[in-house]
XYZ file of C-alpha atoms in Angstrom:
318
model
C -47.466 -33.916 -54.482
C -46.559 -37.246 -52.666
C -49.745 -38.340 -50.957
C -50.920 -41.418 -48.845
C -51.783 -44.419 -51.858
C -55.687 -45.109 -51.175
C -57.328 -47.886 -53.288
C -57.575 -46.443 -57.224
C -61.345 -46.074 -57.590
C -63.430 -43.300 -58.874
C -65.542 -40.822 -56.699
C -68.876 -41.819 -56.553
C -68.140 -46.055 -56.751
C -69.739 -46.562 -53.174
C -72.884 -44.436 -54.729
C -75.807 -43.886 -57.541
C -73.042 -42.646 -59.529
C -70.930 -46.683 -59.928
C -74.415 -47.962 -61.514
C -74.841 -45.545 -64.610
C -75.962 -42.192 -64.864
C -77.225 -40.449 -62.113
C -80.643 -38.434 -61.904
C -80.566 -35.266 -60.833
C -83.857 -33.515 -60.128
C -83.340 -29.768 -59.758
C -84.045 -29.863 -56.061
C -82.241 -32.687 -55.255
C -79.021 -30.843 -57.092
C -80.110 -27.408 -55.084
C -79.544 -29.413 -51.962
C -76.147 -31.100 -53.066
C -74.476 -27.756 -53.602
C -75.809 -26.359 -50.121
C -74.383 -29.642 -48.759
C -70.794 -28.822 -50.504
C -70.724 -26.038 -47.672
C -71.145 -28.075 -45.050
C -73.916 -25.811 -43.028
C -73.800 -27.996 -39.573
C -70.138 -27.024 -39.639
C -70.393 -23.351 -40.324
C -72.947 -23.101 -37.739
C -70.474 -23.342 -35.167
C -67.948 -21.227 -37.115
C -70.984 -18.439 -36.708
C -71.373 -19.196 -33.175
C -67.548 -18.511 -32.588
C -68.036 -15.034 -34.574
C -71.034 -12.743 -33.618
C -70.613 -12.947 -29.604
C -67.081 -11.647 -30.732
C -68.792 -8.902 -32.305
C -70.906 -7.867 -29.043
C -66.941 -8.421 -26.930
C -65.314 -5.708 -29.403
C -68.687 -3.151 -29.676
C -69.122 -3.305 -26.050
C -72.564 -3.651 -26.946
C -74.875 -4.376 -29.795
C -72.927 -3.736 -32.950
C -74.421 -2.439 -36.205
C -77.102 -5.385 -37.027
C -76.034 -4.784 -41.334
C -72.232 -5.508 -40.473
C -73.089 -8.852 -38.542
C -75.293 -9.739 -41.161
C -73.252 -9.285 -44.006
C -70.036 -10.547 -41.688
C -72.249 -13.502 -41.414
C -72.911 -14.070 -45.114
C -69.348 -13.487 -45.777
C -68.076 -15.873 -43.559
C -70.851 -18.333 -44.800
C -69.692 -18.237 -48.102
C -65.765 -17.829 -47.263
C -66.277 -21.482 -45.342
C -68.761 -22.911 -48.013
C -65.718 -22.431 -50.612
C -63.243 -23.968 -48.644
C -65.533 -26.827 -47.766
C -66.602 -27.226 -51.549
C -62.911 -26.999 -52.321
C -62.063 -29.810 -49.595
C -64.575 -31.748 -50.928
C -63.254 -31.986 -54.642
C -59.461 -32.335 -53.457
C -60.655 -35.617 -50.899
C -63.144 -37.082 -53.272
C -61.060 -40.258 -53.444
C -60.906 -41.438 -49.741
C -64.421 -40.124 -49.296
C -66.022 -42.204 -51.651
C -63.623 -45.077 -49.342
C -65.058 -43.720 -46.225
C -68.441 -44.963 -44.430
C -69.722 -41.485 -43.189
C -68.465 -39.669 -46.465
C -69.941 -42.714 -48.790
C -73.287 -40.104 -49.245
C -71.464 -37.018 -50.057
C -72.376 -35.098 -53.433
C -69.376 -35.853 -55.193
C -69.412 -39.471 -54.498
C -73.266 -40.124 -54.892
C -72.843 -38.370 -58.353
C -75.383 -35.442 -58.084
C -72.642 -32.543 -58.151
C -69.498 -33.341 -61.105
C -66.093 -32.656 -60.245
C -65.468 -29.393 -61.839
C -68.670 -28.070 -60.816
C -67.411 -28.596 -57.353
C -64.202 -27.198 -58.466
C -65.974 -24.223 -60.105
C -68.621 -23.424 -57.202
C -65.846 -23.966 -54.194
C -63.281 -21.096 -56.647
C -66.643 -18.952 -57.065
C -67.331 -19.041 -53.886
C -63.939 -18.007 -52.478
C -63.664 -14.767 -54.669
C -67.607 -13.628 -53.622
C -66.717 -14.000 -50.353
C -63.330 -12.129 -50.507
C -64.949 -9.128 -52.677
C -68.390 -8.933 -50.292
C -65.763 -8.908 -47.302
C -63.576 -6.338 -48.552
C -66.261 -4.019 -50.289
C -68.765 -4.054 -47.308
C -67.227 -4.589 -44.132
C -63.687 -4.096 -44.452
C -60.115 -5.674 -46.356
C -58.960 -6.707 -43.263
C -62.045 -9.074 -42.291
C -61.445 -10.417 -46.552
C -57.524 -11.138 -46.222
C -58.478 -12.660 -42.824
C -61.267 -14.371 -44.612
C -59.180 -15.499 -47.499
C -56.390 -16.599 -45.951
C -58.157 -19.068 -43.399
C -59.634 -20.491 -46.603
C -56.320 -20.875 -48.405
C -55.223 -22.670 -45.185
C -57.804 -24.672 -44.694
C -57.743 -26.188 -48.575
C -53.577 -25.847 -49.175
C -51.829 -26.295 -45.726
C -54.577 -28.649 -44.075
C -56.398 -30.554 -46.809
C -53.530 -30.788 -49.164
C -50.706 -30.748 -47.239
C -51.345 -32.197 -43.765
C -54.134 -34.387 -43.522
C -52.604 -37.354 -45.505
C -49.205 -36.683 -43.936
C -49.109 -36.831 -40.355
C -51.349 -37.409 -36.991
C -50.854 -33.251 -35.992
C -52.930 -32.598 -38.893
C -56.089 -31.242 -36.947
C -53.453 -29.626 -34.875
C -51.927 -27.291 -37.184
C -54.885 -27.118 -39.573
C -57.102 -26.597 -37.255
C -55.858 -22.411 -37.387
C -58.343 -22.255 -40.397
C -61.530 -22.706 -37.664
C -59.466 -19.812 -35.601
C -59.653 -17.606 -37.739
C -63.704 -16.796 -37.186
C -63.257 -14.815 -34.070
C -60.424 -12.813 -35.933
C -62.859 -11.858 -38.498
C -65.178 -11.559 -36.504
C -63.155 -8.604 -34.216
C -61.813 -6.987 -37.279
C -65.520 -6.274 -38.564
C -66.134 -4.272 -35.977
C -62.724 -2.530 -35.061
C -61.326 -2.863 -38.531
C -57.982 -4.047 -36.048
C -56.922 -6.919 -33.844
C -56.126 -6.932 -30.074
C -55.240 -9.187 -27.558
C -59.070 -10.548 -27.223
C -59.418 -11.732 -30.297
C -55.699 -13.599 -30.425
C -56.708 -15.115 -27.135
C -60.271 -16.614 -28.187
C -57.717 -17.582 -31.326
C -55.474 -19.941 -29.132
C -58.640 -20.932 -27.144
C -59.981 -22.396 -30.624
C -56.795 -23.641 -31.439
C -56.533 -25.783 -28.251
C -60.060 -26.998 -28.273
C -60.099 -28.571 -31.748
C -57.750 -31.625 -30.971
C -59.655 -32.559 -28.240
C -63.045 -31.595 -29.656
C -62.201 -33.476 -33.100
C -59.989 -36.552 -31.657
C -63.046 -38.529 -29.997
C -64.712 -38.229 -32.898
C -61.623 -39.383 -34.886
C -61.653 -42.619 -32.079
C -65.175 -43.563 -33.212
C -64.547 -43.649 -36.798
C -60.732 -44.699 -36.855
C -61.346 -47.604 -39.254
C -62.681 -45.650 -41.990
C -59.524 -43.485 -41.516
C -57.360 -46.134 -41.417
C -58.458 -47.113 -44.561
C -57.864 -44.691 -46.824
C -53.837 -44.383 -45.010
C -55.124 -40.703 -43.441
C -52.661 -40.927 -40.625
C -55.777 -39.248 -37.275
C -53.981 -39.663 -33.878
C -56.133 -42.420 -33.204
C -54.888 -43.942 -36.005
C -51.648 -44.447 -34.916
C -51.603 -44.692 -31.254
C -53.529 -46.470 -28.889
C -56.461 -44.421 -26.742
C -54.256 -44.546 -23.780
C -51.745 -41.970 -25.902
C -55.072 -40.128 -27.392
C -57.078 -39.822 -23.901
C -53.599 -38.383 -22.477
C -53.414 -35.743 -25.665
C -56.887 -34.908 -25.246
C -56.453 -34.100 -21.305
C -53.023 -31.818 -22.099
C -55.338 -30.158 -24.782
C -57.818 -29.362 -22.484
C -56.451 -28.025 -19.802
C -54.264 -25.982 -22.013
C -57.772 -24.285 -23.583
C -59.658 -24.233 -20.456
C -56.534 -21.999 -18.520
C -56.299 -19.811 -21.689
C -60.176 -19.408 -21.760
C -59.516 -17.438 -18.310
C -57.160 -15.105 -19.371
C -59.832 -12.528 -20.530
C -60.935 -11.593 -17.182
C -57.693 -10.460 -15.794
C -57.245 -8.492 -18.645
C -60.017 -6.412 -18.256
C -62.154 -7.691 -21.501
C -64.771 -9.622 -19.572
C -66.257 -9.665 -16.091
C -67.785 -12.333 -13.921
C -70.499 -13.569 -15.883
C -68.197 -14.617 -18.675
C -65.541 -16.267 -15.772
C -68.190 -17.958 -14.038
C -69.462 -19.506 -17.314
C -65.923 -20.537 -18.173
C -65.177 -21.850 -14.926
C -67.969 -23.701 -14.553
C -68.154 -25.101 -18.440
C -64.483 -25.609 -18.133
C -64.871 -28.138 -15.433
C -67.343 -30.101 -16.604
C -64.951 -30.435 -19.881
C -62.318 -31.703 -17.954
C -64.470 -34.046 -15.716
C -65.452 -35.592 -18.640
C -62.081 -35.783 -20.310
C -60.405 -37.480 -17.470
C -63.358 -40.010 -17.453
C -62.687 -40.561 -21.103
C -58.690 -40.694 -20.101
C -59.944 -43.349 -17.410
C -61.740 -45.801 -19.197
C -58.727 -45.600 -22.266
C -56.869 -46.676 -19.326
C -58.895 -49.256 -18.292
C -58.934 -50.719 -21.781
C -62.441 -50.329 -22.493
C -63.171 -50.933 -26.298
C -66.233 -50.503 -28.299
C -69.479 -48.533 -27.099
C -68.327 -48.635 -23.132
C -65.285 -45.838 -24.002
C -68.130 -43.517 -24.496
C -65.565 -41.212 -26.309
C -68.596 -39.251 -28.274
C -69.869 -37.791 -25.008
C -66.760 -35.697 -24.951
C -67.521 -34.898 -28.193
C -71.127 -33.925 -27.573
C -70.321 -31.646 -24.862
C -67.083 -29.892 -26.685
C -70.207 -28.598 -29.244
C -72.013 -27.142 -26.052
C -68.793 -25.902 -24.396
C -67.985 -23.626 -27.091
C -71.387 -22.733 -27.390
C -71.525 -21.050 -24.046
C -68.329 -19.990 -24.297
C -69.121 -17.757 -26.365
C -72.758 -17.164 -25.725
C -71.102 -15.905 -22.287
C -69.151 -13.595 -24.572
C -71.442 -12.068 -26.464
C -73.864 -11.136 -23.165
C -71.156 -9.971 -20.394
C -70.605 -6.798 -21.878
C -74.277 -6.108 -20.732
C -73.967 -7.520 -17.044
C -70.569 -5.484 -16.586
C-alpha cells in the first residue's frame, strides 16, 4: 500500500522506549491497554447510542440489552482503536499529542497491540450477535472494519476528506444502537446517521486547526493542512448548517415532539453562532490563540450531548 513517506524511526523514539528497556509495572501496563481503547472517545460513541435506545422503545428499554449493547460497543470501538493504534504507530511517535501513547512510550509491544485490538474485535462481534442480536454484531463489525481499513489505512494518509468519509465508522453507534432494540432499521436511526456524519468535519476540523503542525509533519494531508482557515471556517459553516437542518427532520416525521425540537433549535443556533464567529475571525486573519477555533470544538462535545440527551427523554414529555 502506497502511503504518505514520514521520517523512518521506530515507535516509541520520542519515549521511555528510545533509551533502553522499558519498565512495566503491572498497573502501569493495566492502564496502557485500557488506554489502547481510547475511553474519552467511546464515551461519546455511548452518548450517541443509549438515548437511541429510549427513541426506538418509546420508553425505557430492557436495562440487560443496554448494558450488554454498551459493553459490546465498548469493546467493538476499543478494537478498532487498539487496531488504529498499531497501524499509525509511526507518525504517532512523530506527533506532539500522540508522543505519550502506549505504543510509542514502550509499555504495550506491537503485536500485543495487534493481538488485543484482533481479540477484541471477535469478543465484541460474538457478545453482539449471541446476546443482543446479529444485526447490532455485523453493524458492529463492519463500523470497525471501516474505521481500521477504509479510514485508517486507506484515507487518512491520502487525502483532506478523510474525516469526511471515515467519519461513517462514528455513525454507526446510533445504528447499533436502534437495531438492539428493534432488531431493524428505520428512518430515525439513518437520520441521526447523516446527523453524525455532518457533525464530525466540523466537530473534528478545529481541532485539526490547533494541531496542524504535528499533522503536517508526518505528510497526513487534515483540511487544515492544505488550505488556509478562510477555506476551513467556510467548510465548517456548510457542515453545519447541513447537520443542524437534518437534526430537524425528526419532528416532522413524527419520531420526536417539542422537547427534542426545541433542544435542537436552540443547541443548533448556538452551533452556528459560534461557527460563523470562527468563519469571521479566519476571515479577519487572526492567527494563533485569538482564532479561538477550540471553542467550536468545546461546544460540538456539548451539542451532541444534548442532542441526544433530548432524544433519549422526549419520548416521556410526548
Amino acid at each position: 500500500m502506497c502511503v504518505t513517506a514520514v521520517e523512518s524511526r521506530p515507535a516509541g523514539s520520542l519515549g521511555a522506549a528510545s533509551q533502553g528497556p522499558v519498565h512495566r509495572p503491572f498497573g502501569a501496563r493495566v492502564k496502557a491497554f485500557v488506554a489502547l481503547t481510547k475511553p474519552r472517545i467511546i464515551e461519546l460513541l455511548l452518548i450517541t447510542t443509549v438515548p437511541v435506545m429510549f427513541l426506538a422503545q418509546q420508553g425505557v428499554p430492557d436495562l440487560k440489552l443496554v448494558l450488554l449493547t454498551c459493553v459490546g460497543g465498548y469493546l467493538s470501538a476499543g478494537g478498532a482503536n487498539a487496531l488504529n493504534m498499531y497501524i499509525d504507530r509511526d507518525i504517532d511517535a512523530l506527533m506532539d499529542r500522540t508522543s505519550q501513547r502506549p505504543l510509542v512510550t514502550g509499555m504495550v509491544s506491537p503485536p500485543e497491540c495487534l493481538a488485543f485490538g484482533i481479540t477484541l474485535a471477535v469478543v465484541s462481534t460474538l457478545l453482539f450477535g449471541l446476546t443482543v442480536n446479529w444485526l447490532s454484531a455485523w453493524l458492529s463489525l463492519g463500523a470497525l472494519l471501516f474505521y481500521v481499513v477504509v479510514y485508517t489505512m486507506l484515507l487518512k494518509r491520502r487525502t483532506s476528506q478523510n474525516i469526511v468519509w471515515g467519519g461513517i465508522a462514528g455513525c454507526m453507534p446510533v445504528l447499533i444502537g436502534w437495531s438492539a432494540v428493534t432488531d431493524s432499521l428505520s428512518w430515525a436511526p439513518v437520520i441521526l446517521f447523516m446527523v453524525i456524519f455532518f457533525w464530525t468535519p466540523p466537530h473534528y476540523w478545529p481541532l485539526s486547526m490547533k494541531v496542524k503542525d504535528d499533522y503536517a509533519r508526518v505528510g497526513v494531508p487534515m483540511l487544515p493542512v492544505i488550505a488556509s482557515n478562510k477555506v476551513v471556517a467556510k467548510q465548517i459553516v456548510i457542515y453545519s448548517w447541513v447537520m443542524v437542518a437534518v437534526s430537524l427532520l425528526l419532528t416532522p416525521l413524527g419520531y420526536t415532539g417539542w422537547f427534542y425540537t426545541a433542544v435542537a433549535l436552540a443547541a443548533g443556533g448556538w452551533w452556528l453562532w459560534e461557527a460563523h464567529a470562527l468563519q469571521n475571525r479566519a476571515r479577519a486573519e487572526v492567527m494563533g490563540a485569538k482564532l479561538k477555533e477550540m471553542r467550536l470544538f468545546h461546544w460540538s462535545i456539548t451539542y451532541v450531548s444534548l442532542l441526544f440527551v433530548a432524544i433519549a427523554v422526549d419520548p416521556f414529555l410526548r
